[in-house]
mmCIF file of N, CA and C in Angstrom:
data_model
loop_
_atom_site.group_PDB
_atom_site.id
_atom_site.type_symbol
_atom_site.label_atom_id
_atom_site.label_comp_id
_atom_site.label_asym_id
_atom_site.label_seq_id
_atom_site.Cartn_x
_atom_site.Cartn_y
_atom_site.Cartn_z
ATOM 1 N N MET A 20 19.178 1.269 -7.011
ATOM 2 C CA MET A 20 18.320 0.605 -7.972
ATOM 3 C C MET A 20 17.298 -0.236 -7.201
ATOM 4 N N GLU A 21 16.087 -0.214 -7.667
ATOM 5 C CA GLU A 21 15.030 -0.977 -7.015
ATOM 6 C C GLU A 21 15.075 -2.439 -7.448
ATOM 7 N N LYS A 22 14.328 -3.275 -6.727
ATOM 8 C CA LYS A 22 14.366 -4.708 -7.012
ATOM 9 C C LYS A 22 13.863 -5.045 -8.409
ATOM 10 N N ILE A 23 12.925 -4.260 -8.941
ATOM 11 C CA ILE A 23 12.447 -4.509 -10.307
ATOM 12 C C ILE A 23 13.595 -4.288 -11.291
ATOM 13 N N GLY A 24 14.368 -3.254 -11.057
ATOM 14 C CA GLY A 24 15.524 -2.979 -11.903
ATOM 15 C C GLY A 24 16.543 -4.102 -11.852
ATOM 16 N N HIS A 25 16.763 -4.639 -10.644
ATOM 17 C CA HIS A 25 17.684 -5.771 -10.505
ATOM 18 C C HIS A 25 17.198 -6.946 -11.345
ATOM 19 N N ARG A 26 15.900 -7.174 -11.323
ATOM 20 C CA ARG A 26 15.336 -8.305 -12.065
ATOM 21 C C ARG A 26 15.543 -8.143 -13.568
ATOM 22 N N TYR A 27 15.375 -6.913 -14.057
ATOM 23 C CA TYR A 27 15.590 -6.679 -15.487
ATOM 24 C C TYR A 27 17.046 -6.913 -15.864
ATOM 25 N N VAL A 28 17.962 -6.508 -15.003
ATOM 26 C CA VAL A 28 19.384 -6.730 -15.277
ATOM 27 C C VAL A 28 19.689 -8.229 -15.267
ATOM 28 N N ILE A 29 19.130 -8.943 -14.290
ATOM 29 C CA ILE A 29 19.327 -10.396 -14.229
ATOM 30 C C ILE A 29 18.760 -11.050 -15.486
ATOM 31 N N GLN A 30 17.593 -10.587 -15.923
ATOM 32 C CA GLN A 30 16.984 -11.134 -17.140
ATOM 33 C C GLN A 30 17.882 -10.862 -18.353
ATOM 34 N N TYR A 31 18.438 -9.663 -18.421
ATOM 35 C CA TYR A 31 19.327 -9.313 -19.536
ATOM 36 C C TYR A 31 20.545 -10.237 -19.563
ATOM 37 N N PHE A 32 21.177 -10.415 -18.391
ATOM 38 C CA PHE A 32 22.351 -11.286 -18.333
ATOM 39 C C PHE A 32 21.973 -12.742 -18.620
ATOM 40 N N HIS A 33 20.785 -13.150 -18.205
ATOM 41 C CA HIS A 33 20.305 -14.508 -18.509
ATOM 42 C C HIS A 33 20.188 -14.691 -20.024
ATOM 43 N N LEU A 34 19.628 -13.697 -20.694
ATOM 44 C CA LEU A 34 19.478 -13.777 -22.146
ATOM 45 C C LEU A 34 20.826 -13.776 -22.854
ATOM 46 N N LYS A 35 21.835 -13.154 -22.227
ATOM 47 C CA LYS A 35 23.191 -13.177 -22.797
ATOM 48 C C LYS A 35 23.889 -14.504 -22.543
ATOM 49 N N GLY A 36 23.313 -15.335 -21.655
ATOM 50 C CA GLY A 36 23.879 -16.658 -21.409
ATOM 51 C C GLY A 36 24.826 -16.740 -20.227
ATOM 52 N N LEU A 37 24.859 -15.728 -19.362
ATOM 53 C CA LEU A 37 25.738 -15.772 -18.200
ATOM 54 C C LEU A 37 25.175 -16.702 -17.132
ATOM 55 N N SER A 38 26.076 -17.265 -16.333
ATOM 56 C CA SER A 38 25.667 -18.137 -15.228
ATOM 57 C C SER A 38 25.301 -17.274 -14.019
ATOM 58 N N PRO A 39 24.571 -17.840 -13.048
ATOM 59 C CA PRO A 39 24.229 -17.065 -11.850
ATOM 60 C C PRO A 39 25.456 -16.515 -11.116
ATOM 61 N N THR A 40 26.536 -17.287 -11.083
ATOM 62 C CA THR A 40 27.758 -16.829 -10.418
ATOM 63 C C THR A 40 28.328 -15.611 -11.131
ATOM 64 N N ASN A 41 28.366 -15.648 -12.458
ATOM 65 C CA ASN A 41 28.887 -14.513 -13.226
ATOM 66 C C ASN A 41 27.976 -13.293 -13.106
ATOM 67 N N ILE A 42 26.662 -13.537 -13.083
ATOM 68 C CA ILE A 42 25.720 -12.423 -12.931
ATOM 69 C C ILE A 42 25.919 -11.762 -11.578
ATOM 70 N N LYS A 43 26.066 -12.581 -10.531
ATOM 71 C CA LYS A 43 26.274 -12.026 -9.185
ATOM 72 C C LYS A 43 27.559 -11.209 -9.146
ATOM 73 N N ALA A 44 28.614 -11.696 -9.788
ATOM 74 C CA ALA A 44 29.885 -10.967 -9.819
ATOM 75 C C ALA A 44 29.724 -9.628 -10.542
ATOM 76 N N GLU A 45 29.006 -9.635 -11.667
ATOM 77 C CA GLU A 45 28.758 -8.388 -12.410
ATOM 78 C C GLU A 45 27.968 -7.389 -11.563
ATOM 79 N N LEU A 46 26.918 -7.882 -10.911
ATOM 80 C CA LEU A 46 26.091 -6.998 -10.084
ATOM 81 C C LEU A 46 26.882 -6.446 -8.902
ATOM 82 N N ASP A 47 27.705 -7.287 -8.283
ATOM 83 C CA ASP A 47 28.518 -6.831 -7.153
ATOM 84 C C ASP A 47 29.514 -5.766 -7.579
ATOM 85 N N SER A 48 30.129 -5.949 -8.750
ATOM 86 C CA SER A 48 31.118 -4.970 -9.201
ATOM 87 C C SER A 48 30.470 -3.640 -9.571
ATOM 88 N N THR A 49 29.240 -3.689 -10.044
ATOM 89 C CA THR A 49 28.550 -2.468 -10.454
ATOM 90 C C THR A 49 27.788 -1.814 -9.308
ATOM 91 N N LEU A 50 27.002 -2.600 -8.593
ATOM 92 C CA LEU A 50 26.094 -2.043 -7.587
ATOM 93 C C LEU A 50 26.653 -2.055 -6.169
ATOM 94 N N GLU A 51 27.720 -2.805 -5.953
ATOM 95 C CA GLU A 51 28.375 -2.926 -4.648
ATOM 96 C C GLU A 51 27.390 -3.328 -3.557
ATOM 97 N N GLU A 52 27.103 -2.455 -2.606
ATOM 98 C CA GLU A 52 26.267 -2.785 -1.446
ATOM 99 C C GLU A 52 24.803 -3.029 -1.796
ATOM 100 N N SER A 53 24.311 -2.413 -2.847
ATOM 101 C CA SER A 53 22.884 -2.546 -3.167
ATOM 102 C C SER A 53 22.585 -3.727 -4.095
ATOM 103 N N ALA A 54 23.577 -4.547 -4.375
ATOM 104 C CA ALA A 54 23.373 -5.705 -5.253
ATOM 105 C C ALA A 54 22.510 -6.750 -4.551
ATOM 106 N N PRO A 55 21.656 -7.441 -5.304
ATOM 107 C CA PRO A 55 20.838 -8.494 -4.692
ATOM 108 C C PRO A 55 21.703 -9.685 -4.280
ATOM 109 N N SER A 56 21.171 -10.508 -3.396
ATOM 110 C CA SER A 56 21.912 -11.674 -2.910
ATOM 111 C C SER A 56 22.017 -12.738 -4.007
ATOM 112 N N PHE A 57 22.934 -13.678 -3.790
ATOM 113 C CA PHE A 57 23.107 -14.762 -4.749
ATOM 114 C C PHE A 57 21.839 -15.612 -4.832
ATOM 115 N N THR A 58 21.168 -15.782 -3.701
ATOM 116 C CA THR A 58 19.915 -16.541 -3.679
ATOM 117 C C THR A 58 18.869 -15.883 -4.567
ATOM 118 N N THR A 59 18.798 -14.563 -4.518
ATOM 119 C CA THR A 59 17.854 -13.827 -5.359
ATOM 120 C C THR A 59 18.198 -14.006 -6.831
ATOM 121 N N VAL A 60 19.474 -13.924 -7.151
ATOM 122 C CA VAL A 60 19.913 -14.111 -8.541
ATOM 123 C C VAL A 60 19.547 -15.515 -9.021
ATOM 124 N N LYS A 61 19.808 -16.534 -8.187
ATOM 125 C CA LYS A 61 19.472 -17.909 -8.566
ATOM 126 C C LYS A 61 17.970 -18.082 -8.753
ATOM 127 N N TYR A 62 17.177 -17.493 -7.858
ATOM 128 C CA TYR A 62 15.722 -17.607 -7.954
ATOM 129 C C TYR A 62 15.225 -17.036 -9.279
ATOM 130 N N TRP A 63 15.682 -15.824 -9.615
ATOM 131 C CA TRP A 63 15.188 -15.189 -10.838
ATOM 132 C C TRP A 63 15.739 -15.864 -12.085
ATOM 133 N N MET A 64 16.942 -16.411 -12.019
ATOM 134 C CA MET A 64 17.463 -17.188 -13.152
ATOM 135 C C MET A 64 16.577 -18.410 -13.396
ATOM 136 N N ALA A 65 16.181 -19.081 -12.312
ATOM 137 C CA ALA A 65 15.308 -20.251 -12.444
ATOM 138 C C ALA A 65 13.953 -19.851 -13.023
ATOM 139 N N GLU A 66 13.427 -18.718 -12.580
ATOM 140 C CA GLU A 66 12.145 -18.232 -13.109
ATOM 141 C C GLU A 66 12.246 -17.974 -14.616
ATOM 142 N N PHE A 67 13.321 -17.317 -15.037
ATOM 143 C CA PHE A 67 13.485 -17.003 -16.458
ATOM 144 C C PHE A 67 13.726 -18.271 -17.278
ATOM 145 N N LYS A 68 14.409 -19.258 -16.706
ATOM 146 C CA LYS A 68 14.618 -20.527 -17.410
ATOM 147 C C LYS A 68 13.297 -21.261 -17.613
ATOM 148 N N ARG A 69 12.375 -21.108 -16.649
ATOM 149 C CA ARG A 69 11.056 -21.741 -16.759
ATOM 150 C C ARG A 69 10.162 -21.041 -17.771
ATOM 151 N N GLY A 70 10.615 -19.892 -18.273
ATOM 152 C CA GLY A 70 9.843 -19.201 -19.298
ATOM 153 C C GLY A 70 9.177 -17.915 -18.845
ATOM 154 N N ARG A 71 9.421 -17.507 -17.634
ATOM 155 C CA ARG A 71 8.811 -16.260 -17.164
ATOM 156 C C ARG A 71 9.413 -15.092 -17.931
ATOM 157 N N THR A 72 8.561 -14.171 -18.341
ATOM 158 C CA THR A 72 9.042 -13.007 -19.086
ATOM 159 C C THR A 72 8.856 -11.712 -18.313
ATOM 160 N N SER A 73 7.948 -11.700 -17.359
ATOM 161 C CA SER A 73 7.672 -10.487 -16.591
ATOM 162 C C SER A 73 8.587 -10.402 -15.373
ATOM 163 N N CYS A 74 9.056 -9.208 -15.097
ATOM 164 C CA CYS A 74 9.879 -8.971 -13.913
ATOM 165 C C CYS A 74 9.057 -8.385 -12.766
ATOM 166 N N GLU A 75 7.799 -8.121 -13.029
ATOM 167 C CA GLU A 75 6.913 -7.550 -12.008
ATOM 168 C C GLU A 75 6.485 -8.633 -11.025
ATOM 169 N N ASP A 76 6.131 -8.220 -9.804
ATOM 170 C CA ASP A 76 5.608 -9.147 -8.811
ATOM 171 C C ASP A 76 4.259 -9.670 -9.271
ATOM 172 N N GLU A 77 4.016 -10.934 -8.994
ATOM 173 C CA GLU A 77 2.720 -11.508 -9.320
ATOM 174 C C GLU A 77 1.720 -11.113 -8.254
ATOM 175 N N HIS A 78 0.456 -11.129 -8.632
ATOM 176 C CA HIS A 78 -0.600 -10.792 -7.687
ATOM 177 C C HIS A 78 -0.649 -11.844 -6.588
ATOM 178 N N CYS A 79 -0.662 -11.393 -5.340
ATOM 179 C CA CYS A 79 -0.720 -12.307 -4.203
ATOM 180 C C CYS A 79 -2.166 -12.619 -3.861
ATOM 181 N N SER A 80 -2.405 -13.865 -3.530
ATOM 182 C CA SER A 80 -3.751 -14.213 -3.090
ATOM 183 C C SER A 80 -3.887 -13.848 -1.619
ATOM 184 N N GLY A 81 -5.077 -13.722 -1.177
ATOM 185 C CA GLY A 81 -5.332 -13.354 0.207
ATOM 186 C C GLY A 81 -6.618 -12.579 0.294
ATOM 187 N N ARG A 82 -6.825 -11.991 1.425
ATOM 188 C CA ARG A 82 -8.056 -11.247 1.618
ATOM 189 C C ARG A 82 -8.043 -10.001 0.737
ATOM 190 N N PRO A 83 -9.099 -9.767 -0.016
ATOM 191 C CA PRO A 83 -9.121 -8.590 -0.888
ATOM 192 C C PRO A 83 -9.251 -7.309 -0.073
ATOM 193 N N SER A 84 -8.697 -6.248 -0.604
ATOM 194 C CA SER A 84 -8.769 -4.963 0.087
ATOM 195 C C SER A 84 -9.941 -4.146 -0.434
ATOM 196 N N GLU A 85 -11.009 -4.837 -0.813
ATOM 197 C CA GLU A 85 -12.161 -4.164 -1.389
ATOM 198 C C GLU A 85 -13.078 -3.534 -0.358
ATOM 199 N N VAL A 86 -12.728 -3.623 0.941
ATOM 200 C CA VAL A 86 -13.586 -2.992 1.940
ATOM 201 C C VAL A 86 -13.444 -1.480 1.892
ATOM 202 N N VAL A 87 -12.326 -1.000 1.343
ATOM 203 C CA VAL A 87 -12.120 0.439 1.229
ATOM 204 C C VAL A 87 -12.602 0.878 -0.147
ATOM 205 N N ILE A 88 -13.890 0.793 -0.333
ATOM 206 C CA ILE A 88 -14.513 1.204 -1.581
ATOM 207 C C ILE A 88 -15.330 2.458 -1.313
ATOM 208 N N PRO A 89 -15.612 3.235 -2.340
ATOM 209 C CA PRO A 89 -16.335 4.496 -2.127
ATOM 210 C C PRO A 89 -17.650 4.340 -1.368
ATOM 211 N N GLU A 90 -18.391 3.253 -1.641
ATOM 212 C CA GLU A 90 -19.667 3.070 -0.944
ATOM 213 C C GLU A 90 -19.458 2.914 0.557
ATOM 214 N N MET A 91 -18.427 2.124 0.931
ATOM 215 C CA MET A 91 -18.142 1.903 2.349
ATOM 216 C C MET A 91 -17.657 3.193 2.999
ATOM 217 N N MET A 92 -16.846 3.954 2.270
ATOM 218 C CA MET A 92 -16.360 5.228 2.810
ATOM 219 C C MET A 92 -17.522 6.182 3.057
ATOM 220 N N LYS A 93 -18.454 6.251 2.110
ATOM 221 C CA LYS A 93 -19.619 7.134 2.270
ATOM 222 C C LYS A 93 -20.471 6.701 3.453
ATOM 223 N N LYS A 94 -20.658 5.396 3.587
ATOM 224 C CA LYS A 94 -21.470 4.858 4.673
ATOM 225 C C LYS A 94 -20.863 5.223 6.034
ATOM 226 N N ILE A 95 -19.560 5.008 6.177
ATOM 227 C CA ILE A 95 -18.885 5.325 7.440
ATOM 228 C C ILE A 95 -18.875 6.827 7.664
ATOM 229 N N HIS A 96 -18.680 7.595 6.602
ATOM 230 C CA HIS A 96 -18.672 9.057 6.712
ATOM 231 C C HIS A 96 -20.012 9.556 7.248
ATOM 232 N N LYS A 97 -21.110 9.033 6.712
ATOM 233 C CA LYS A 97 -22.444 9.438 7.183
ATOM 234 C C LYS A 97 -22.650 9.054 8.643
ATOM 235 N N MET A 98 -22.186 7.871 9.019
ATOM 236 C CA MET A 98 -22.340 7.428 10.402
ATOM 237 C C MET A 98 -21.565 8.327 11.361
ATOM 238 N N VAL A 99 -20.349 8.687 10.959
ATOM 239 C CA VAL A 99 -19.517 9.541 11.814
ATOM 240 C C VAL A 99 -20.125 10.929 11.920
ATOM 241 N N LEU A 100 -20.625 11.462 10.818
ATOM 242 C CA LEU A 100 -21.254 12.778 10.874
ATOM 243 C C LEU A 100 -22.542 12.741 11.697
ATOM 244 N N GLY A 101 -23.234 11.602 11.687
ATOM 245 C CA GLY A 101 -24.465 11.460 12.458
ATOM 246 C C GLY A 101 -24.212 11.370 13.953
ATOM 247 N N ASP A 102 -23.159 10.668 14.344
ATOM 248 C CA ASP A 102 -22.826 10.515 15.762
ATOM 249 C C ASP A 102 -21.312 10.429 15.894
ATOM 250 N N ARG A 103 -20.697 11.533 16.270
ATOM 251 C CA ARG A 103 -19.238 11.600 16.357
ATOM 252 C C ARG A 103 -18.676 10.841 17.558
ATOM 253 N N ARG A 104 -19.553 10.352 18.436
ATOM 254 C CA ARG A 104 -19.075 9.628 19.608
ATOM 255 C C ARG A 104 -18.971 8.127 19.367
ATOM 256 N N LEU A 105 -19.255 7.691 18.155
ATOM 257 C CA LEU A 105 -19.141 6.270 17.834
ATOM 258 C C LEU A 105 -17.690 5.823 17.941
ATOM 259 N N LYS A 106 -17.501 4.651 18.458
ATOM 260 C CA LYS A 106 -16.160 4.083 18.565
ATOM 261 C C LYS A 106 -15.871 3.267 17.305
ATOM 262 N N VAL A 107 -14.590 3.065 17.031
ATOM 263 C CA VAL A 107 -14.177 2.303 15.853
ATOM 264 C C VAL A 107 -14.788 0.901 15.902
ATOM 265 N N ARG A 108 -14.788 0.285 17.066
ATOM 266 C CA ARG A 108 -15.365 -1.051 17.217
ATOM 267 C C ARG A 108 -16.845 -1.050 16.859
ATOM 268 N N GLU A 109 -17.567 -0.031 17.305
ATOM 269 C CA GLU A 109 -18.996 0.057 16.999
ATOM 270 C C GLU A 109 -19.235 0.241 15.501
ATOM 271 N N LEU A 110 -18.420 1.089 14.876
ATOM 272 C CA LEU A 110 -18.530 1.270 13.423
ATOM 273 C C LEU A 110 -18.258 -0.043 12.690
ATOM 274 N N ALA A 111 -17.228 -0.758 13.136
ATOM 275 C CA ALA A 111 -16.874 -2.031 12.502
ATOM 276 C C ALA A 111 -18.020 -3.025 12.612
ATOM 277 N N ASP A 112 -18.660 -3.070 13.768
ATOM 278 C CA ASP A 112 -19.794 -3.983 13.943
ATOM 279 C C ASP A 112 -20.972 -3.578 13.061
ATOM 280 N N MET A 113 -21.206 -2.285 12.913
ATOM 281 C CA MET A 113 -22.340 -1.801 12.122
ATOM 282 C C MET A 113 -22.198 -2.121 10.637
ATOM 283 N N VAL A 114 -20.981 -1.992 10.108
ATOM 284 C CA VAL A 114 -20.776 -2.209 8.669
ATOM 285 C C VAL A 114 -20.201 -3.591 8.361
ATOM 286 N N ASN A 115 -19.933 -4.367 9.419
ATOM 287 C CA ASN A 115 -19.474 -5.743 9.285
ATOM 288 C C ASN A 115 -18.128 -5.867 8.565
ATOM 289 N N ILE A 116 -17.171 -5.025 8.960
ATOM 290 C CA ILE A 116 -15.795 -5.157 8.489
ATOM 291 C C ILE A 116 -14.881 -5.075 9.705
ATOM 292 N N SER A 117 -13.598 -5.319 9.524
ATOM 293 C CA SER A 117 -12.676 -5.343 10.655
ATOM 294 C C SER A 117 -12.440 -3.946 11.220
ATOM 295 N N LYS A 118 -12.013 -3.928 12.486
ATOM 296 C CA LYS A 118 -11.687 -2.650 13.124
ATOM 297 C C LYS A 118 -10.530 -1.972 12.395
ATOM 298 N N ASN A 119 -9.560 -2.775 11.947
ATOM 299 C CA ASN A 119 -8.413 -2.210 11.227
ATOM 300 C C ASN A 119 -8.848 -1.525 9.938
ATOM 301 N N ALA A 120 -9.797 -2.136 9.235
ATOM 302 C CA ALA A 120 -10.281 -1.540 7.986
ATOM 303 C C ALA A 120 -11.007 -0.231 8.266
ATOM 304 N N VAL A 121 -11.829 -0.207 9.319
ATOM 305 C CA VAL A 121 -12.528 1.034 9.674
ATOM 306 C C VAL A 121 -11.521 2.100 10.071
ATOM 307 N N HIS A 122 -10.527 1.707 10.852
ATOM 308 C CA HIS A 122 -9.509 2.673 11.273
ATOM 309 C C HIS A 122 -8.762 3.229 10.070
ATOM 310 N N ARG A 123 -8.432 2.363 9.117
ATOM 311 C CA ARG A 123 -7.728 2.807 7.908
ATOM 312 C C ARG A 123 -8.589 3.785 7.114
ATOM 313 N N ILE A 124 -9.884 3.487 7.001
ATOM 314 C CA ILE A 124 -10.790 4.390 6.282
ATOM 315 C C ILE A 124 -10.843 5.737 6.983
ATOM 316 N N LEU A 125 -10.965 5.703 8.302
ATOM 317 C CA LEU A 125 -11.050 6.959 9.056
ATOM 318 C C LEU A 125 -9.751 7.752 8.972
ATOM 319 N N ALA A 126 -8.630 7.067 9.097
ATOM 320 C CA ALA A 126 -7.339 7.755 9.136
ATOM 321 C C ALA A 126 -6.887 8.250 7.769
ATOM 322 N N GLU A 127 -7.030 7.423 6.752
ATOM 323 C CA GLU A 127 -6.469 7.764 5.447
ATOM 324 C C GLU A 127 -7.473 8.410 4.504
ATOM 325 N N ASN A 128 -8.680 7.902 4.496
ATOM 326 C CA ASN A 128 -9.625 8.298 3.463
ATOM 327 C C ASN A 128 -10.638 9.335 3.890
ATOM 328 N N LEU A 129 -10.808 9.522 5.172
ATOM 329 C CA LEU A 129 -11.786 10.504 5.628
ATOM 330 C C LEU A 129 -11.114 11.656 6.366
ATOM 331 N N GLU A 130 -10.002 12.093 5.838
ATOM 332 C CA GLU A 130 -9.294 13.248 6.408
ATOM 333 C C GLU A 130 -10.200 14.470 6.398
ATOM 334 N N ALA A 131 -11.129 14.514 5.464
ATOM 335 C CA ALA A 131 -12.053 15.642 5.355
ATOM 336 C C ALA A 131 -12.928 15.759 6.594
ATOM 337 N N VAL A 132 -13.201 14.649 7.274
ATOM 338 C CA VAL A 132 -14.028 14.697 8.486
ATOM 339 C C VAL A 132 -13.368 15.587 9.525
ATOM 340 N N ARG A 133 -12.062 15.457 9.672
ATOM 341 C CA ARG A 133 -11.340 16.298 10.634
ATOM 342 C C ARG A 133 -11.423 17.762 10.241
ATOM 343 N N LYS A 134 -11.252 18.025 8.950
ATOM 344 C CA LYS A 134 -11.282 19.410 8.489
ATOM 345 C C LYS A 134 -12.667 20.017 8.681
ATOM 346 N N VAL A 135 -13.703 19.240 8.383
ATOM 347 C CA VAL A 135 -15.073 19.723 8.553
ATOM 348 C C VAL A 135 -15.355 19.981 10.020
ATOM 349 N N SER A 136 -14.950 19.042 10.885
ATOM 350 C CA SER A 136 -15.226 19.221 12.306
ATOM 351 C C SER A 136 -14.449 20.404 12.860
ATOM 352 N N ALA A 137 -13.241 20.651 12.379
ATOM 353 C CA ALA A 137 -12.473 21.806 12.832
ATOM 354 C C ALA A 137 -13.143 23.096 12.377
ATOM 355 N N ALA A 138 -13.662 23.121 11.152
ATOM 356 C CA ALA A 138 -14.343 24.314 10.650
ATOM 357 C C ALA A 138 -15.630 24.559 11.426
ATOM 358 N N LEU A 139 -16.374 23.502 11.739
ATOM 359 C CA LEU A 139 -17.599 23.651 12.520
ATOM 360 C C LEU A 139 -17.296 24.174 13.917
ATOM 361 N N ALA A 140 -16.250 23.671 14.530
ATOM 362 C CA ALA A 140 -15.881 24.134 15.864
ATOM 363 C C ALA A 140 -15.494 25.603 15.823
ATOM 364 N N HIS A 141 -14.784 26.003 14.778
ATOM 365 C CA HIS A 141 -14.372 27.396 14.631
ATOM 366 C C HIS A 141 -15.595 28.298 14.458
ATOM 367 N N ASN A 142 -16.549 27.862 13.633
ATOM 368 C CA ASN A 142 -17.775 28.645 13.415
ATOM 369 C C ASN A 142 -18.614 28.730 14.682
ATOM 370 N N ARG A 143 -18.656 27.679 15.477
ATOM 371 C CA ARG A 143 -19.425 27.690 16.722
ATOM 372 C C ARG A 143 -18.845 28.678 17.716
ATOM 373 N N THR A 144 -17.529 28.737 17.794
ATOM 374 C CA THR A 144 -16.919 29.675 18.742
ATOM 375 C C THR A 144 -17.156 31.106 18.294
ATOM 376 N N LYS A 145 -17.151 31.347 16.995
ATOM 377 C CA LYS A 145 -17.448 32.691 16.493
ATOM 378 C C LYS A 145 -18.888 33.070 16.812
ATOM 379 N N ALA A 146 -19.817 32.132 16.594
ATOM 380 C CA ALA A 146 -21.233 32.401 16.843
ATOM 381 C C ALA A 146 -21.484 32.620 18.332
ATOM 382 N N ALA A 147 -20.797 31.874 19.170
ATOM 383 C CA ALA A 147 -20.986 32.012 20.613
ATOM 384 C C ALA A 147 -20.446 33.345 21.115
ATOM 385 N N SER A 148 -19.388 33.839 20.472
ATOM 386 C CA SER A 148 -18.806 35.105 20.916
ATOM 387 C C SER A 148 -19.499 36.304 20.277
ATOM 388 N N GLY A 149 -20.427 36.051 19.370
ATOM 389 C CA GLY A 149 -21.164 37.139 18.730
ATOM 390 C C GLY A 149 -20.497 37.654 17.480
ATOM 391 N N GLY A 150 -19.450 36.982 17.023
ATOM 392 C CA GLY A 150 -18.753 37.404 15.807
ATOM 393 C C GLY A 150 -19.453 36.902 14.571
ATOM 394 N N CYS A 151 -18.926 37.266 13.408
ATOM 395 C CA CYS A 151 -19.532 36.846 12.134
ATOM 396 C C CYS A 151 -18.884 35.628 11.595
#
């Protein structure tokens, strides 16, 4: 069972009026090794007592992951197609985002670049050998 499921079970037992100790005992008897810790049970009991109704994780603050947007992907894609010898650091400086973000875009979102370059290399070898 995933942690969200554990939270729903804890919420159910909270609504039934069980104490954290009893909830932990119930979870241990049912889930055995995969049961959440007593600290986790106490934390979620306190959250539900404060009036929380959602068992989902709240949105975390921090740096937004909006650098991986279609416009940025297109921009980097055009740059890579224009000059395949560009380094990740150079791309990052050109578009003013972190090297990690550029690397993530290249690795995860521009898989097509590899496929295109492989197809171009294959076509070049055919043309050089006189094939069709």
